[in-house]
Coordinates of C-alpha atoms in Angstrom, one line a residue:
Chain A
X1 CA -63.7 117.1 48.5
X2 CA -66.5 119.6 48.5
X3 CA -67.1 121.0 45.1
X4 CA -70.9 122.0 44.6
X5 CA -71.6 125.4 45.3
X6 CA -73.5 126.3 47.7
X7 CA -76.2 128.2 47.7
X8 CA -74.0 129.9 44.7
X9 CA -71.6 131.2 47.0
X10 CA -68.3 131.0 44.4
X11 CA -66.7 129.0 45.3
X12 CA -62.8 128.9 46.9
X13 CA -61.6 127.0 44.6
X14 CA -59.2 129.2 42.0
X15 CA -58.9 126.7 39.5
X16 CA -60.8 123.0 39.5
X17 CA -60.3 119.8 37.5
X18 CA -63.2 117.5 37.3
X19 CA -62.3 113.7 35.1
X20 CA -59.5 114.6 33.4
X21 CA -58.2 111.4 31.2
X22 CA -55.2 111.8 28.9
X23 CA -54.6 109.8 26.5
X24 CA -51.1 109.2 24.3
X25 CA -50.9 106.9 21.3
X26 CA -48.1 104.4 22.2
X27 CA -45.4 101.7 21.0
X28 CA -46.9 99.5 17.8
X29 CA -47.1 95.9 18.8
X30 CA -45.8 95.3 15.2
X31 CA -44.9 96.5 12.3
X32 CA -49.1 96.2 10.9
X33 CA -50.6 97.0 14.7
X34 CA -52.3 100.0 15.8
X35 CA -50.6 101.9 17.8
X36 CA -51.2 101.4 21.7
X37 CA -53.0 104.1 23.6
X38 CA -51.2 105.2 26.8
X39 CA -54.0 105.9 29.3
X40 CA -52.1 108.9 30.6
X41 CA -54.4 110.4 33.2
X42 CA -57.2 108.7 34.0
X43 CA -59.9 111.0 35.8
X44 CA -58.4 113.6 37.8
X45 CA -60.4 115.1 40.4
X46 CA -58.3 117.8 41.7
X47 CA -59.2 121.9 43.3
X48 CA -56.5 124.4 44.2
X49 CA -57.4 126.6 46.5
X50 CA -56.6 130.2 46.5
X51 CA -53.1 131.1 48.4
X52 CA -52.5 127.2 49.1
X53 CA -49.6 125.0 47.9
X54 CA -51.3 122.2 46.3
X55 CA -47.8 119.4 45.7
X56 CA -49.0 116.8 42.8
X57 CA -47.0 113.9 43.7
X58 CA -45.7 110.5 42.2
X59 CA -42.7 108.7 40.3
X60 CA -41.9 108.8 36.5
X61 CA -45.1 108.4 34.2
X62 CA -47.8 108.9 36.6
X63 CA -49.1 111.2 34.7
X64 CA -48.5 114.6 37.0
X65 CA -46.4 116.5 34.2
X66 CA -49.4 115.9 32.1
X67 CA -51.5 117.3 34.4
X68 CA -49.9 120.8 35.0
X69 CA -49.8 120.4 30.8
X70 CA -53.3 120.7 30.7
X71 CA -53.8 123.0 33.6
X72 CA -51.2 125.0 31.2
X73 CA -53.3 124.7 27.8
X74 CA -50.5 122.6 26.4
X75 CA -52.0 119.4 26.5
X76 CA -55.9 118.6 25.0
X77 CA -57.5 116.5 27.1
X78 CA -59.3 113.8 26.0
X79 CA -61.9 114.7 28.5
X80 CA -62.6 116.2 31.8
X81 CA -62.8 119.8 32.3
X82 CA -60.5 122.8 34.3
X83 CA -61.4 125.5 35.4
X84 CA -60.1 128.2 36.7
X85 CA -62.4 131.0 39.0
X86 CA -65.2 129.0 36.8
X87 CA -64.6 129.6 34.1
X88 CA -64.2 127.2 31.3
X89 CA -60.7 127.2 30.3
X90 CA -59.6 125.7 26.8
X91 CA -56.3 125.3 24.8
X92 CA -53.7 127.5 25.1
X93 CA -54.6 129.6 22.2
X94 CA -58.1 130.0 22.4
X95 CA -57.9 131.7 26.3
X96 CA -58.7 134.8 27.0
X97 CA -55.2 136.8 27.9
X98 CA -56.3 137.8 31.4
X99 CA -56.2 133.5 31.4
X100 CA -52.7 133.3 29.4
X101 CA -51.5 135.6 32.0
X102 CA -53.2 134.2 35.5
X103 CA -51.7 130.6 35.5
X104 CA -47.5 131.1 34.6
X105 CA -45.5 128.1 34.9
X106 CA -41.7 127.6 36.0
X107 CA -40.4 124.6 34.5
X108 CA -37.6 122.3 36.3
X109 CA -34.8 123.0 33.8
X110 CA -33.9 127.1 33.2
X111 CA -31.0 126.5 31.2
X112 CA -33.2 125.6 28.5
X113 CA -36.9 126.7 29.1
X114 CA -35.2 130.5 28.9
X115 CA -34.3 131.7 25.2
X116 CA -29.8 131.8 25.1
X117 CA -30.3 134.7 22.7
X118 CA -32.1 137.0 24.9
X119 CA -31.2 139.3 27.7
X120 CA -32.4 139.0 31.1
X121 CA -34.2 142.1 30.6
X122 CA -35.4 141.4 27.2
X123 CA -37.0 137.8 28.5
X124 CA -39.0 139.9 30.4
X125 CA -40.1 142.7 28.9
X126 CA -40.8 140.9 26.1
X127 CA -43.8 139.2 28.5
X128 CA -45.0 143.1 29.1
X129 CA -45.7 143.2 25.6
X130 CA -47.7 140.3 25.0
X131 CA -49.3 141.0 28.1
X132 CA -49.6 144.7 27.2
X133 CA -53.0 144.9 30.3
X134 CA -50.2 143.7 32.9
X135 CA -47.3 146.1 31.3
X136 CA -45.9 149.2 34.0
X137 CA -47.5 152.0 33.0
X138 CA -44.3 153.9 33.3
X139 CA -41.2 153.5 33.8
X140 CA -40.5 149.8 32.5
X141 CA -36.6 149.8 33.0
X142 CA -38.0 151.1 37.5
X143 CA -40.4 148.0 37.1
X144 CA -37.7 146.0 35.8
X145 CA -35.9 146.2 38.3
X146 CA -38.4 146.1 40.5
X147 CA -39.5 142.9 39.8
X148 CA -36.1 142.0 40.0
X149 CA -35.5 142.3 43.2
X150 CA -38.3 141.1 44.2
X151 CA -36.5 137.4 43.4
X152 CA -33.6 138.6 44.9
X153 CA -32.1 139.1 41.7
X154 CA -29.2 142.5 41.2
X155 CA -30.7 144.8 38.6
X156 CA -27.0 144.5 37.2
X157 CA -28.5 141.1 35.5
X158 CA -31.2 142.5 33.7
X159 CA -28.4 143.0 30.9
X160 CA -26.6 139.4 31.7
X161 CA -27.5 136.4 29.1
X162 CA -28.8 133.2 30.9
X163 CA -26.2 131.3 30.1
X164 CA -23.6 134.1 32.3
X165 CA -25.8 133.6 35.3
X166 CA -26.1 130.1 38.0
X167 CA -28.5 127.7 38.2
X168 CA -30.5 129.6 41.2
X169 CA -29.9 132.4 39.7
X170 CA -32.0 131.2 36.2
X171 CA -34.9 129.8 38.3
X172 CA -35.3 133.9 40.2
X173 CA -35.5 134.8 36.2
X174 CA -38.0 132.5 35.1
X175 CA -39.3 132.3 38.6
X176 CA -39.9 136.5 37.8
X177 CA -41.0 136.7 34.5
X178 CA -43.9 134.2 35.6
X179 CA -44.5 137.6 38.2
X180 CA -44.3 139.8 35.8
X181 CA -47.5 138.6 34.1
X182 CA -49.0 138.8 38.0
X183 CA -50.5 136.0 37.7
X184 CA -52.8 133.8 40.3
X185 CA -51.4 129.6 40.2
X186 CA -47.8 129.8 39.6
X187 CA -47.4 126.0 38.3
X188 CA -43.8 124.7 39.5
X189 CA -43.3 121.6 37.3
X190 CA -39.9 120.1 39.5
X191 CA -38.7 123.6 39.8
X192 CA -35.9 123.0 41.8
X193 CA -35.0 119.6 41.5
X194 CA -32.4 120.1 39.4
X195 CA -30.3 122.7 41.3
X196 CA -27.7 122.1 44.3
X197 CA -28.6 121.5 47.6
X198 CA -27.0 125.1 48.8
X199 CA -29.4 126.7 45.8
X200 CA -33.0 124.6 46.6
X201 CA -33.5 126.1 49.4
X202 CA -32.6 129.6 48.3
X203 CA -35.6 129.1 45.6
X204 CA -38.2 127.3 48.4
X205 CA -37.9 129.9 50.5
X206 CA -38.0 132.7 47.3
X207 CA -41.1 130.8 46.5
X208 CA -43.1 130.6 50.2
X209 CA -42.5 134.4 50.4
X210 CA -43.8 135.6 46.9
X211 CA -46.7 132.7 47.9
X212 CA -47.4 134.9 50.5
X213 CA -46.2 138.9 49.3
X214 CA -47.9 137.8 45.8
X215 CA -51.2 135.8 46.8
X216 CA -50.3 133.0 45.2
X217 CA -51.8 129.3 45.3
X218 CA -49.2 127.0 43.6
X219 CA -49.0 123.8 41.8
X220 CA -45.9 122.0 42.7
X221 CA -44.9 119.3 41.5
X222 CA -41.8 116.8 42.3
X223 CA -41.2 113.7 43.0
X224 CA -39.4 114.7 46.4
X225 CA -41.7 114.1 48.9
X226 CA -38.8 115.9 51.9
X227 CA -39.6 118.9 49.9
X228 CA -42.8 118.2 49.5
X229 CA -43.1 117.9 53.3
X230 CA -41.1 121.3 53.9
X231 CA -44.5 123.2 51.9
X232 CA -47.0 122.1 51.1
X233 CA -50.3 122.2 53.1
X234 CA -52.3 119.9 50.7
X235 CA -51.4 116.9 49.1
X236 CA -52.3 114.3 45.8
X237 CA -49.9 111.0 44.8
X238 CA -50.9 110.4 41.6
X239 CA -50.2 106.7 39.8
X240 CA -50.4 105.7 36.7
X241 CA -52.5 108.3 35.9
X242 CA -55.2 108.1 38.8
X243 CA -55.2 110.2 41.8
X244 CA -54.6 107.7 44.1
X245 CA -54.4 110.5 47.4
X246 CA -55.5 114.2 48.3
X247 CA -54.9 115.7 51.9
X248 CA -53.7 118.1 53.8
X249 CA -49.8 117.3 54.5
X250 CA -50.1 116.8 57.8
X251 CA -51.9 113.8 57.8
X252 CA -50.5 112.4 54.2
X253 CA -46.8 112.3 55.9
X254 CA -48.3 111.6 59.5
X255 CA -50.7 108.8 58.4
X256 CA -50.8 108.5 54.8
X257 CA -54.5 106.1 53.8
X258 CA -53.8 104.3 50.6
X259 CA -50.3 101.6 50.9
X260 CA -49.0 103.1 46.9
X261 CA -48.4 106.3 49.8
X262 CA -47.4 103.9 52.1
X263 CA -44.7 102.7 49.8
X264 CA -43.4 106.4 48.5
X265 CA -43.0 107.4 52.4
X266 CA -41.4 104.2 53.4
X267 CA -39.1 103.9 50.2
X268 CA -38.2 108.0 51.1
X269 CA -37.5 106.8 55.2
X270 CA -35.2 103.5 53.8
X271 CA -32.9 106.1 52.5
X272 CA -33.3 108.3 55.1
X273 CA -32.0 105.7 57.4
X274 CA -28.6 104.8 58.4
X275 CA -26.7 102.5 56.9
X276 CA -27.1 99.6 59.4
X277 CA -30.8 100.7 59.1
X278 CA -31.5 100.1 55.6
X279 CA -29.1 96.5 54.8
X280 CA -31.1 95.4 57.4
X281 CA -34.5 96.3 56.1
X282 CA -36.4 94.3 53.4
X283 CA -37.9 95.2 49.9
X284 CA -41.2 96.5 51.1
X285 CA -42.1 97.8 47.9
X286 CA -43.7 96.3 45.2
Chain B
X1 CA -4.7 118.0 39.8
X2 CA -6.6 118.7 36.9
X3 CA -5.9 121.9 34.2
X4 CA -8.7 122.3 31.7
X5 CA -8.6 124.6 28.9
X6 CA -12.1 126.7 29.1
X7 CA -11.3 129.7 26.1
X8 CA -8.9 131.6 26.4
X9 CA -8.0 130.7 29.9
X10 CA -7.0 127.6 31.9
X11 CA -8.5 126.4 35.2
X12 CA -7.3 124.1 37.7
X13 CA -10.5 122.0 38.2
X14 CA -9.0 119.4 40.1
X15 CA -6.6 120.6 42.7
X16 CA -4.5 119.1 45.0
X17 CA -7.7 115.7 45.6
X18 CA -6.7 113.0 47.4
X19 CA -8.2 110.3 48.6
X20 CA -8.3 106.2 48.5
X21 CA -10.5 103.6 48.4
X22 CA -10.5 100.1 50.0
X23 CA -11.7 96.2 48.6
X24 CA -15.1 96.3 50.6
X25 CA -15.5 99.5 51.5
X26 CA -17.7 102.2 49.9
X27 CA -16.1 105.6 49.3
X28 CA -18.2 108.1 48.3
X29 CA -17.4 111.8 46.5
X30 CA -19.8 114.3 47.4
X31 CA -20.0 117.8 45.8
X32 CA -22.2 120.0 44.2
X33 CA -21.9 121.2 40.4
X34 CA -18.8 122.4 40.1
X35 CA -17.1 120.9 42.8
X36 CA -15.1 118.7 40.7
X37 CA -16.6 115.8 41.7
X38 CA -17.2 113.7 38.2
X39 CA -13.7 114.7 37.2
X40 CA -11.3 113.4 39.7
X41 CA -13.5 110.4 39.4
X42 CA -12.9 110.1 36.1
X43 CA -9.6 110.8 36.3
X44 CA -8.7 107.4 37.8
X45 CA -9.6 105.7 34.1
X46 CA -8.1 108.8 32.3
X47 CA -11.8 110.1 31.0
X48 CA -11.0 113.7 30.9
X49 CA -12.5 116.1 28.9
X50 CA -9.8 116.8 25.4
X51 CA -7.0 118.9 26.6
X52 CA -6.8 118.4 30.3
X53 CA -3.5 118.8 32.0
X54 CA -2.9 116.6 34.8
X55 CA -0.1 116.0 38.0
X56 CA -0.3 114.3 40.5
X57 CA -0.6 110.4 40.8
X58 CA -3.3 108.0 40.7
X59 CA -2.1 104.5 41.9
X60 CA -3.9 101.3 41.5
X61 CA -2.9 98.5 43.4
X62 CA 1.0 100.0 43.0
X63 CA 0.6 101.2 39.3
X64 CA 0.5 104.3 38.0
X65 CA -2.1 105.1 36.2
X66 CA -2.1 108.6 35.2
X67 CA 0.9 108.1 33.6
X68 CA 0.3 105.0 32.1
X69 CA -0.3 104.1 28.4
X70 CA -3.6 104.8 26.7
X71 CA -3.4 101.1 26.0
X72 CA -3.1 99.8 29.6
X73 CA -5.5 102.7 30.2
X74 CA -7.9 100.7 28.7
X75 CA -7.2 97.7 29.8
X76 CA -7.9 98.3 33.3
X77 CA -11.0 100.0 32.0
X78 CA -14.1 97.4 32.4
X79 CA -12.2 94.7 33.4
X80 CA -10.3 95.8 36.7
X81 CA -12.4 98.8 37.0
X82 CA -16.0 98.9 36.1
X83 CA -17.7 102.3 35.2
X84 CA -21.0 103.1 36.0
X85 CA -22.5 105.9 34.5
X86 CA -25.8 108.4 35.3
X87 CA -27.9 108.2 32.6
X88 CA -28.1 104.3 31.4
X89 CA -30.1 105.4 28.3
X90 CA -27.5 107.7 26.7
X91 CA -24.5 105.7 28.2
X92 CA -26.1 102.1 26.1
X93 CA -26.3 101.4 22.7
X94 CA -29.9 102.0 21.6
X95 CA -29.2 99.5 19.0
X96 CA -28.1 96.6 20.0
X97 CA -30.0 94.7 22.3
X98 CA -28.5 94.8 26.4
X99 CA -26.7 91.3 26.4
X100 CA -24.7 91.9 23.2
X101 CA -23.4 94.4 25.2
X102 CA -23.1 93.2 28.5
X103 CA -21.4 90.7 26.8
X104 CA -19.1 92.6 24.6
X105 CA -15.6 92.3 27.0
X106 CA -16.7 88.6 27.1
X107 CA -16.3 87.8 23.7
X108 CA -12.9 89.7 23.6
X109 CA -12.0 87.9 26.4
X110 CA -12.4 84.2 23.3
X111 CA -14.4 82.4 25.3
X112 CA -17.3 80.6 22.7
X113 CA -21.2 81.7 22.3
X114 CA -22.5 79.6 24.1
X115 CA -19.9 80.5 27.2
X116 CA -20.7 84.8 26.6
X117 CA -24.5 83.8 26.8
X118 CA -24.6 82.0 29.7
X119 CA -22.1 84.8 31.6
X120 CA -24.8 87.6 30.6
X121 CA -27.5 85.1 31.6
X122 CA -25.8 84.3 35.6
X123 CA -24.7 88.8 35.5
X124 CA -28.5 89.7 34.6
X125 CA -29.4 87.7 37.4
X126 CA -27.4 88.3 39.6
X127 CA -27.8 92.7 38.8
X128 CA -31.8 91.3 39.9
X129 CA -33.4 91.6 36.0
X130 CA -36.3 88.7 36.4
X131 CA -36.8 86.4 33.8
X132 CA -33.4 87.0 32.3
X133 CA -34.0 84.2 29.8
X134 CA -36.6 87.2 28.0
X135 CA -34.6 90.8 28.6
X136 CA -31.6 89.1 27.0
X137 CA -32.6 89.9 23.7
X138 CA -34.6 93.2 24.5
X139 CA -32.8 97.1 23.8
X140 CA -32.5 99.1 26.5
X141 CA -35.4 101.8 25.3
X142 CA -37.9 99.0 26.1
X143 CA -36.9 98.5 29.8
X144 CA -36.9 101.0 32.8
X145 CA -34.4 103.5 34.3
X146 CA -34.1 100.5 37.1
X147 CA -33.5 98.3 34.6
X148 CA -31.6 99.7 32.2
X149 CA -28.9 100.4 35.6
X150 CA -28.5 97.4 36.4
X151 CA -28.5 96.6 32.7
X152 CA -25.4 98.8 33.4
X153 CA -24.2 97.3 37.0
X154 CA -23.7 94.1 34.8
X155 CA -22.1 95.7 31.8
X156 CA -19.6 96.5 34.9
X157 CA -19.2 94.0 36.8
X158 CA -18.6 91.4 33.3
X159 CA -15.0 92.1 33.5
X160 CA -15.1 90.9 36.6
X161 CA -13.5 94.0 38.6
X162 CA -11.9 94.7 41.9
X163 CA -13.5 98.6 41.7
X164 CA -16.7 100.1 40.4
X165 CA -16.4 104.1 40.3
X166 CA -20.4 104.7 39.9
X167 CA -21.6 108.5 39.3
X168 CA -24.6 109.0 40.5
X169 CA -26.1 106.5 40.0
X170 CA -30.0 106.6 41.6
X171 CA -30.0 110.5 40.7
X172 CA -32.7 109.2 37.4
X173 CA -34.8 107.2 38.7
X174 CA -37.6 107.2 41.6
X175 CA -37.9 106.9 45.2
X176 CA -38.0 103.1 45.5
X177 CA -36.2 102.4 42.5
X178 CA -33.6 104.4 44.0
X179 CA -33.9 102.5 47.7
X180 CA -33.5 98.5 45.8
X181 CA -29.8 99.8 43.2
X182 CA -28.5 101.2 46.1
X183 CA -29.3 97.9 48.1
X184 CA -27.7 96.3 45.1
X185 CA -25.1 97.8 44.4
X186 CA -24.3 97.9 48.5
X187 CA -24.7 93.5 48.4
X188 CA -22.8 93.5 45.0
X189 CA -19.6 95.4 47.3
X190 CA -20.2 93.0 50.3
X191 CA -20.9 89.3 48.4
X192 CA -17.5 90.2 46.0
X193 CA -15.5 92.2 48.4
X194 CA -15.2 94.8 45.7
X195 CA -14.3 98.2 46.6
X196 CA -16.4 101.3 45.0
X197 CA -15.8 105.0 44.2
X198 CA -19.7 106.6 44.9
X199 CA -20.1 110.0 42.9
X200 CA -23.0 111.5 44.5
X201 CA -24.7 114.9 45.6
X202 CA -27.2 113.5 47.3
X203 CA -26.6 113.4 51.1
X204 CA -28.9 110.8 51.4
X205 CA -27.8 109.0 49.4
X206 CA -24.2 108.8 50.7
X207 CA -25.6 108.3 54.6
X208 CA -26.9 105.0 54.0
X209 CA -24.0 103.2 51.6
X210 CA -20.7 104.9 52.5
X211 CA -18.0 103.9 54.9
X212 CA -16.2 106.9 54.2
X213 CA -16.6 110.1 52.8
X214 CA -14.5 113.0 50.8
X215 CA -16.4 115.8 50.2
X216 CA -15.5 118.5 47.4
X217 CA -15.8 122.3 46.5
X218 CA -14.7 124.0 43.9
X219 CA -12.5 121.0 42.6
X220 CA -10.4 120.9 46.4
X221 CA -11.4 118.6 49.2
X222 CA -13.5 120.2 52.3
X223 CA -13.0 117.3 54.7
X224 CA -13.0 113.7 54.9
X225 CA -13.5 111.2 56.8
X226 CA -15.5 108.2 58.4
X227 CA -19.4 109.1 56.5
X228 CA -22.2 109.1 59.1
X229 CA -19.2 110.9 61.3
X230 CA -18.9 113.9 59.0
X231 CA -22.5 113.7 57.9
X232 CA -23.7 114.2 61.6
X233 CA -20.6 116.4 63.0
X234 CA -18.8 118.3 60.3
X235 CA -15.3 119.9 60.9
X236 CA -16.2 122.5 57.7
X237 CA -19.0 124.8 57.5
X238 CA -19.9 124.2 54.1
X239 CA -20.6 120.3 54.8
X240 CA -22.3 121.5 57.8
X241 CA -24.3 123.3 55.0
X242 CA -25.5 120.9 52.9
X243 CA -26.4 118.9 55.7
X244 CA -28.3 121.2 57.0
X245 CA -30.0 121.5 53.4
X246 CA -31.0 118.0 53.1
X247 CA -35.4 118.1 53.6
X248 CA -36.5 115.0 55.4
X249 CA -39.3 113.3 55.1
X250 CA -39.2 111.6 58.2
X251 CA -39.8 115.1 60.4
X252 CA -41.3 118.6 59.9
X253 CA -38.2 120.9 59.4
X254 CA -38.6 124.3 58.7
X255 CA -36.6 125.0 54.9
X256 CA -32.6 125.6 56.1
X257 CA -31.4 129.4 56.3
X258 CA -30.0 129.3 52.3
X259 CA -26.4 129.4 51.8
X260 CA -25.3 132.8 50.2
X261 CA -24.7 133.0 46.6
X262 CA -23.7 129.9 44.4
X263 CA -21.7 126.9 44.3
X264 CA -18.1 128.4 43.4
X265 CA -17.5 128.5 39.7
X266 CA -13.2 126.4 39.4
X267 CA -12.5 128.8 36.8
X268 CA -12.9 131.6 39.0
X269 CA -11.8 129.8 42.3
X270 CA -11.9 132.7 45.0
X271 CA -9.3 134.4 46.5
X272 CA -8.3 131.7 50.0
X273 CA -10.7 129.6 50.9
X274 CA -12.9 128.9 48.2
X275 CA -15.5 128.8 50.1
X276 CA -15.2 132.1 51.7
X277 CA -18.2 134.2 50.0
X278 CA -20.3 132.1 51.3
X279 CA -19.7 131.2 54.9
X280 CA -21.1 132.8 57.5
X281 CA -18.1 132.1 60.0
X282 CA -15.9 133.8 57.7
X283 CA -12.4 135.3 58.7
X284 CA -10.2 138.2 56.7
X285 CA -7.4 135.3 57.1
X286 CA -10.5 132.9 54.8
X287 CA -9.9 135.5 52.3
X288 CA -5.8 135.6 51.8
X289 CA -4.7 132.6 52.7
X290 CA -5.8 128.5 51.1
X291 CA -6.3 126.0 54.6
X292 CA -4.6 122.9 54.3
X293 CA -6.2 119.4 54.7
X294 CA -5.5 118.6 58.2
X295 CA -6.2 115.7 60.7
X296 CA -8.5 117.5 63.1
X297 CA -9.1 114.3 64.8
X298 CA -8.4 110.8 64.2
X299 CA -9.3 109.5 60.5
X300 CA -11.2 113.1 60.3
X301 CA -9.3 115.9 57.8
X302 CA -11.1 119.6 57.1
X303 CA -9.6 121.6 55.3
X304 CA -11.8 124.6 57.7
X305 CA -8.9 127.6 59.3
X306 CA -11.2 127.6 61.8
X307 CA -12.1 123.3 62.2
X308 CA -11.8 122.9 65.5
X309 CA -14.6 125.4 66.2
X310 CA -17.4 124.4 63.4
X311 CA -20.5 123.1 65.8
X312 CA -22.5 120.8 64.3

């Protein structure tokens, strides 16, 4: 990884994460004992370049979502720095409006991340009210229709509430809400994991198209390696709070360097094997 | 057939679904949300939402279960048919030790405490829980997701069932754990000569554990047949679309041409073939005429008017 700027040139990275550490209070061993500490993120360095898709993968408890939450400013790191285009990012409430806006999030379950009482129109207008700097100057109704069209939604859904939409449509609304603020970096935390297979491809295509048309960098957090292979430029693999490998997608899938990555890939390959192959495969992963 | 009330209206959420499960074989029910796969499976053991009306037959070793007395169904459920749910954290009792929960059905069988404990230890070992003596007295929250799912499997085995219904048993698990739980289920099926009904939306899971699959769409069977043949050479455009949409780690594939729209809602099912609004092959006939599930080649059933023209 190269992060030293040479000759004062501007870093090509949208986001730089240096030595990120996050600890949470863990369970008590007994009533009298002090709480144990769970080191959710234990020293992570990561760069995201402009217009690239960086996949952050790992099993549950690996710390991948905690990294995302730090980037969003929703979790305060114990140590380490996160910089966006060279500017340090603090907690969300300390960030200047333009930095809050530049990084947007798409969550796994749009059913719970969208306000059920608000119509689609109100959800997107609210985003503009919070960030008037990027709110459309003229006719908001027209702008709203354009944002919805960008994510493949008919203007007719503007008056509906999330509960009246399908899972795929809801995820499109959360993407539209993020897009309405003209972000540079989109953080997608398991954004297609809860969707039906036939809808998953729609949303993946949409993300890939939007990345190109809107010059987005995407931090794509997932446990699904097959999806990663389809969309990622580079992949970072986390295990128990540490980064075990970070390389191009091509390299990772054809010649994984770390034993843990090889284990993950082998398990995923097993799942793809036919039943006969599967029954003859010894468990290789520990 | 299952009819569910929804507000003022009712919906036939399961419409003329039929399939069979045989000893020593795994039958997979595949479908997306609203397809009725879980409800079809749960109707076997009488686990339907309140107000559900049913018609048709569920025949369990030549006994009719759909109209059987509630008491008889409760007897069957747990003893003759074991059920494994998707989310063990929700299905297990958080304030009882796992040993107590696995042993519940055994205690009702009039065994002594020592006998029950010995049998529970055996079961925990059988499902691959390391150090069962240490684990028997812990609570569900003290275990990992994979271990909790093993506890669920041990519970299902405790009644010595002949059929296990597993509803998305690996969906909530990490990929490495997933492979191990599937291996465990495959071993059990073989060694105990169990029949297994596996409900899943995941074609990758189906492709290697199921012998036969039933593909469901909007509460109807779209296609049915031997797993490998159905998934590799689909005879229904919906199965073909599903199979094309599964990304792979083994090869870099472009994102598949997605199906338009969302899975049909069985409360508001399109006319004719429920899949026609999303189907690239749809003709006028598909909009008006409900296709009948018919045998298109030996052992292969498809509910598509143009089954013979579906190429893989």
